[in-house]
């Protein structure tokens, strides 16, 4: 595409900015500047730059109960639901996709059960519609929800989070 350069405060200097879009291709870009003057002088210069993926960040991972009340304390028979937002490192939020949350028991092992999170445009966040039902056979103690490092991606090649994201909750 073509971008018009505007004169800067310093004579003979021109500049412009281009805001990268999330769907711009990743990799090497070649930027070429072509200039000419009314006196017949002209020239060009090229520069290669590398466009890297944005980092995806999990924000506000939290739990709530079947009444919709935020809580991190659960007992057998309760159903745990999770919500969170996915932000881009530059700006903006991811609003599409289905993402998996793992569950880690008090012994540190990851359960075979997982939660699937989908986006709710009314609340502006991802949520787990099915929830995780706490069983009477589940041990008491400190549990965790876990989103592993680099387990999230968008259609444009952006990935994250850079480190695992966890949220502790208690089973009594």
mmCIF file of C-alpha atoms in Angstrom:
data_model
loop_
_atom_site.group_PDB
_atom_site.id
_atom_site.type_symbol
_atom_site.label_atom_id
_atom_site.label_comp_id
_atom_site.label_asym_id
_atom_site.label_seq_id
_atom_site.Cartn_x
_atom_site.Cartn_y
_atom_site.Cartn_z
ATOM 1 C CA UNK A 1 0.000 0.000 0.000
ATOM 2 C CA UNK A 2 1.000 3.637 -0.341
ATOM 3 C CA UNK A 3 1.431 6.090 2.526
ATOM 4 C CA UNK A 4 1.866 9.820 2.008
ATOM 5 C CA UNK A 5 4.771 11.422 3.849
ATOM 6 C CA UNK A 6 4.309 14.843 5.426
ATOM 7 C CA UNK A 7 7.026 17.480 5.971
ATOM 8 C CA UNK A 8 8.407 17.514 9.515
ATOM 9 C CA UNK A 9 9.479 20.525 11.574
ATOM 10 C CA UNK A 10 13.092 19.973 10.511
ATOM 11 C CA UNK A 11 13.573 21.107 6.844
ATOM 12 C CA UNK A 12 14.158 18.245 4.400
ATOM 13 C CA UNK A 13 12.658 15.659 6.752
ATOM 14 C CA UNK A 14 9.432 13.819 6.048
ATOM 15 C CA UNK A 15 7.604 11.263 8.152
ATOM 16 C CA UNK A 16 4.508 9.137 8.469
ATOM 17 C CA UNK A 17 3.170 6.374 10.676
ATOM 18 C CA UNK A 18 1.433 3.114 9.946
ATOM 19 C CA UNK A 19 -0.543 1.359 12.684
ATOM 20 C CA UNK A 20 -0.178 -2.394 12.255
ATOM 21 C CA UNK A 21 -3.473 -4.233 12.073
ATOM 22 C CA UNK A 22 -4.021 -7.621 13.720
ATOM 23 C CA UNK A 23 -4.584 -9.246 10.338
ATOM 24 C CA UNK A 24 -1.437 -7.766 8.720
ATOM 25 C CA UNK A 25 0.879 -10.570 7.619
ATOM 26 C CA UNK A 26 3.761 -11.512 9.908
ATOM 27 C CA UNK A 27 7.348 -11.699 8.682
ATOM 28 C CA UNK A 28 9.633 -9.441 6.707
ATOM 29 C CA UNK A 29 8.255 -6.282 5.116
ATOM 30 C CA UNK A 30 10.107 -4.137 2.597
ATOM 31 C CA UNK A 31 9.562 -0.390 2.993
ATOM 32 C CA UNK A 32 10.527 1.700 -0.037
ATOM 33 C CA UNK A 33 10.564 5.498 -0.111
ATOM 34 C CA UNK A 34 10.478 7.183 -3.502
ATOM 35 C CA UNK A 35 11.005 10.954 -3.656
ATOM 36 C CA UNK A 36 11.239 13.619 -6.314
ATOM 37 C CA UNK A 37 11.569 17.378 -6.275
ATOM 38 C CA UNK A 38 10.210 20.092 -8.522
ATOM 39 C CA UNK A 39 13.811 20.632 -9.707
ATOM 40 C CA UNK A 40 13.956 17.184 -11.264
ATOM 41 C CA UNK A 41 15.899 15.405 -8.532
ATOM 42 C CA UNK A 42 14.663 11.965 -7.529
ATOM 43 C CA UNK A 43 15.727 8.913 -5.589
ATOM 44 C CA UNK A 44 14.593 5.966 -3.573
ATOM 45 C CA UNK A 45 15.637 3.952 -0.563
ATOM 46 C CA UNK A 46 14.465 0.618 0.834
ATOM 47 C CA UNK A 47 14.522 -0.811 4.345
ATOM 48 C CA UNK A 48 13.510 -4.276 5.514
ATOM 49 C CA UNK A 49 11.628 -4.617 8.814
ATOM 50 C CA UNK A 50 10.308 -7.678 10.616
ATOM 51 C CA UNK A 51 6.709 -7.808 11.864
ATOM 52 C CA UNK A 52 6.476 -10.155 14.851
ATOM 53 C CA UNK A 53 3.359 -11.660 16.467
ATOM 54 C CA UNK A 54 1.671 -9.806 19.308
ATOM 55 C CA UNK A 55 1.670 -11.430 22.721
ATOM 56 C CA UNK A 56 -1.716 -12.657 23.947
ATOM 57 C CA UNK A 57 -2.289 -12.010 27.659
ATOM 58 C CA UNK A 58 -4.896 -13.629 29.921
ATOM 59 C CA UNK A 59 -6.526 -11.084 32.228
ATOM 60 C CA UNK A 60 -8.909 -11.355 35.175
ATOM 61 C CA UNK A 61 -9.152 -15.149 35.368
ATOM 62 C CA UNK A 62 -11.748 -15.729 38.079
ATOM 63 C CA UNK A 63 -14.344 -18.225 39.296
ATOM 64 C CA UNK A 64 -17.995 -17.964 40.227
ATOM 65 C CA UNK A 65 -20.707 -20.340 41.397
ATOM 66 C CA UNK A 66 -23.997 -21.471 39.841
ATOM 67 C CA UNK A 67 -25.734 -18.417 41.359
ATOM 68 C CA UNK A 68 -23.387 -16.131 39.382
ATOM 69 C CA UNK A 69 -21.605 -14.949 42.524
ATOM 70 C CA UNK A 70 -17.824 -14.508 42.391
ATOM 71 C CA UNK A 71 -16.150 -16.946 44.786
ATOM 72 C CA UNK A 72 -13.048 -19.079 45.143
ATOM 73 C CA UNK A 73 -14.547 -21.445 47.771
ATOM 74 C CA UNK A 74 -16.363 -24.584 46.639
ATOM 75 C CA UNK A 75 -17.829 -27.664 48.284
ATOM 76 C CA UNK A 76 -19.001 -31.018 46.903
ATOM 77 C CA UNK A 77 -22.118 -30.473 44.795
ATOM 78 C CA UNK A 78 -21.075 -26.952 43.764
ATOM 79 C CA UNK A 79 -20.381 -26.112 40.144
ATOM 80 C CA UNK A 80 -17.421 -23.875 39.366
ATOM 81 C CA UNK A 81 -17.496 -21.572 36.339
ATOM 82 C CA UNK A 82 -14.626 -19.433 35.057
ATOM 83 C CA UNK A 83 -14.360 -16.108 33.246
ATOM 84 C CA UNK A 84 -11.413 -14.210 31.779
ATOM 85 C CA UNK A 85 -10.408 -11.756 29.082
ATOM 86 C CA UNK A 86 -7.749 -12.158 26.416
ATOM 87 C CA UNK A 87 -5.827 -8.984 25.600
ATOM 88 C CA UNK A 88 -3.238 -8.192 22.958
ATOM 89 C CA UNK A 89 0.074 -6.798 24.219
ATOM 90 C CA UNK A 90 -0.338 -3.683 22.063
ATOM 91 C CA UNK A 91 -4.011 -2.920 22.581
ATOM 92 C CA UNK A 92 -7.421 -4.451 22.123
ATOM 93 C CA UNK A 93 -9.007 -7.742 23.044
ATOM 94 C CA UNK A 94 -9.493 -11.104 21.374
ATOM 95 C CA UNK A 95 -13.207 -11.813 20.920
ATOM 96 C CA UNK A 96 -13.313 -15.102 19.005
ATOM 97 C CA UNK A 97 -12.345 -18.713 19.530
ATOM 98 C CA UNK A 98 -12.775 -21.539 21.996
ATOM 99 C CA UNK A 99 -10.090 -22.060 24.610
ATOM 100 C CA UNK A 100 -9.314 -24.836 27.090
ATOM 101 C CA UNK A 101 -8.731 -24.334 30.807
ATOM 102 C CA UNK A 102 -7.054 -27.173 32.648
ATOM 103 C CA UNK A 103 -7.804 -28.109 36.257
ATOM 104 C CA UNK A 104 -5.002 -28.980 38.668
ATOM 105 C CA UNK A 105 -5.822 -30.807 41.895
ATOM 106 C CA UNK A 106 -4.182 -30.223 45.296
ATOM 107 C CA UNK A 107 -1.586 -32.957 44.604
ATOM 108 C CA UNK A 108 -0.339 -30.937 41.604
ATOM 109 C CA UNK A 109 -1.626 -33.319 38.948
ATOM 110 C CA UNK A 110 -3.736 -32.098 36.047
ATOM 111 C CA UNK A 111 -7.194 -33.665 35.848
ATOM 112 C CA UNK A 112 -8.482 -35.228 32.625
ATOM 113 C CA UNK A 113 -11.471 -32.872 32.945
ATOM 114 C CA UNK A 114 -11.098 -29.508 31.237
ATOM 115 C CA UNK A 115 -13.280 -26.445 30.840
ATOM 116 C CA UNK A 116 -14.062 -25.028 27.392
ATOM 117 C CA UNK A 117 -14.336 -21.246 27.292
ATOM 118 C CA UNK A 118 -16.251 -19.323 24.633
ATOM 119 C CA UNK A 119 -16.716 -15.590 24.121
ATOM 120 C CA UNK A 120 -19.784 -13.781 25.462
ATOM 121 C CA UNK A 121 -20.179 -10.474 23.573
ATOM 122 C CA UNK A 122 -22.728 -9.182 26.118
ATOM 123 C CA UNK A 123 -20.249 -9.446 28.995
ATOM 124 C CA UNK A 124 -17.142 -8.818 26.878
ATOM 125 C CA UNK A 125 -15.290 -11.876 28.208
ATOM 126 C CA UNK A 126 -14.729 -15.593 27.800
ATOM 127 C CA UNK A 127 -16.700 -17.932 30.052
ATOM 128 C CA UNK A 128 -17.161 -21.658 30.630
ATOM 129 C CA UNK A 129 -20.831 -22.527 30.036
ATOM 130 C CA UNK A 130 -20.516 -26.143 31.230
ATOM 131 C CA UNK A 131 -18.611 -25.554 34.469
ATOM 132 C CA UNK A 132 -16.824 -28.078 36.677
ATOM 133 C CA UNK A 133 -18.899 -29.935 39.250
ATOM 134 C CA UNK A 134 -17.066 -30.572 42.514
ATOM 135 C CA UNK A 135 -17.590 -34.196 43.563
ATOM 136 C CA UNK A 136 -17.645 -35.652 47.065
ATOM 137 C CA UNK A 137 -14.628 -37.739 45.990
ATOM 138 C CA UNK A 138 -12.596 -34.606 45.165
ATOM 139 C CA UNK A 139 -9.984 -33.971 47.864
ATOM 140 C CA UNK A 140 -10.092 -30.880 50.041
ATOM 141 C CA UNK A 141 -7.378 -28.331 49.479
ATOM 142 C CA UNK A 142 -6.014 -25.713 47.142
ATOM 143 C CA UNK A 143 -6.850 -26.341 43.482
ATOM 144 C CA UNK A 144 -5.911 -24.353 40.376
ATOM 145 C CA UNK A 145 -7.309 -23.402 37.036
ATOM 146 C CA UNK A 146 -4.477 -23.422 34.498
ATOM 147 C CA UNK A 147 -3.984 -21.901 31.061
ATOM 148 C CA UNK A 148 -0.629 -23.258 29.841
ATOM 149 C CA UNK A 149 2.014 -21.023 28.277
ATOM 150 C CA UNK A 150 1.617 -20.575 24.501
ATOM 151 C CA UNK A 151 -1.699 -22.474 24.484
ATOM 152 C CA UNK A 152 -3.759 -19.599 23.037
ATOM 153 C CA UNK A 153 -3.605 -18.307 19.474
ATOM 154 C CA UNK A 154 -5.693 -16.210 17.135
ATOM 155 C CA UNK A 155 -6.279 -16.605 13.378
ATOM 156 C CA UNK A 156 -3.388 -14.201 12.625
ATOM 157 C CA UNK A 157 -0.525 -16.034 14.343
ATOM 158 C CA UNK A 158 -0.486 -14.131 17.637
ATOM 159 C CA UNK A 159 0.133 -16.441 20.617
ATOM 160 C CA UNK A 160 0.312 -16.496 24.391
ATOM 161 C CA UNK A 161 0.387 -16.316 27.275
ATOM 162 C CA UNK A 162 4.180 -16.159 27.660
ATOM 163 C CA UNK A 163 3.986 -18.005 31.002
ATOM 164 C CA UNK A 164 1.274 -20.234 32.429
ATOM 165 C CA UNK A 165 -1.674 -18.410 33.958
ATOM 166 C CA UNK A 166 -3.158 -19.906 37.123
ATOM 167 C CA UNK A 167 -5.996 -19.126 39.491
ATOM 168 C CA UNK A 168 -6.310 -20.788 42.912
ATOM 169 C CA UNK A 169 -9.589 -21.954 44.389
ATOM 170 C CA UNK A 170 -10.425 -23.964 47.484
ATOM 171 C CA UNK A 171 -12.418 -27.166 47.820
ATOM 172 C CA UNK A 172 -13.723 -27.785 51.373
#
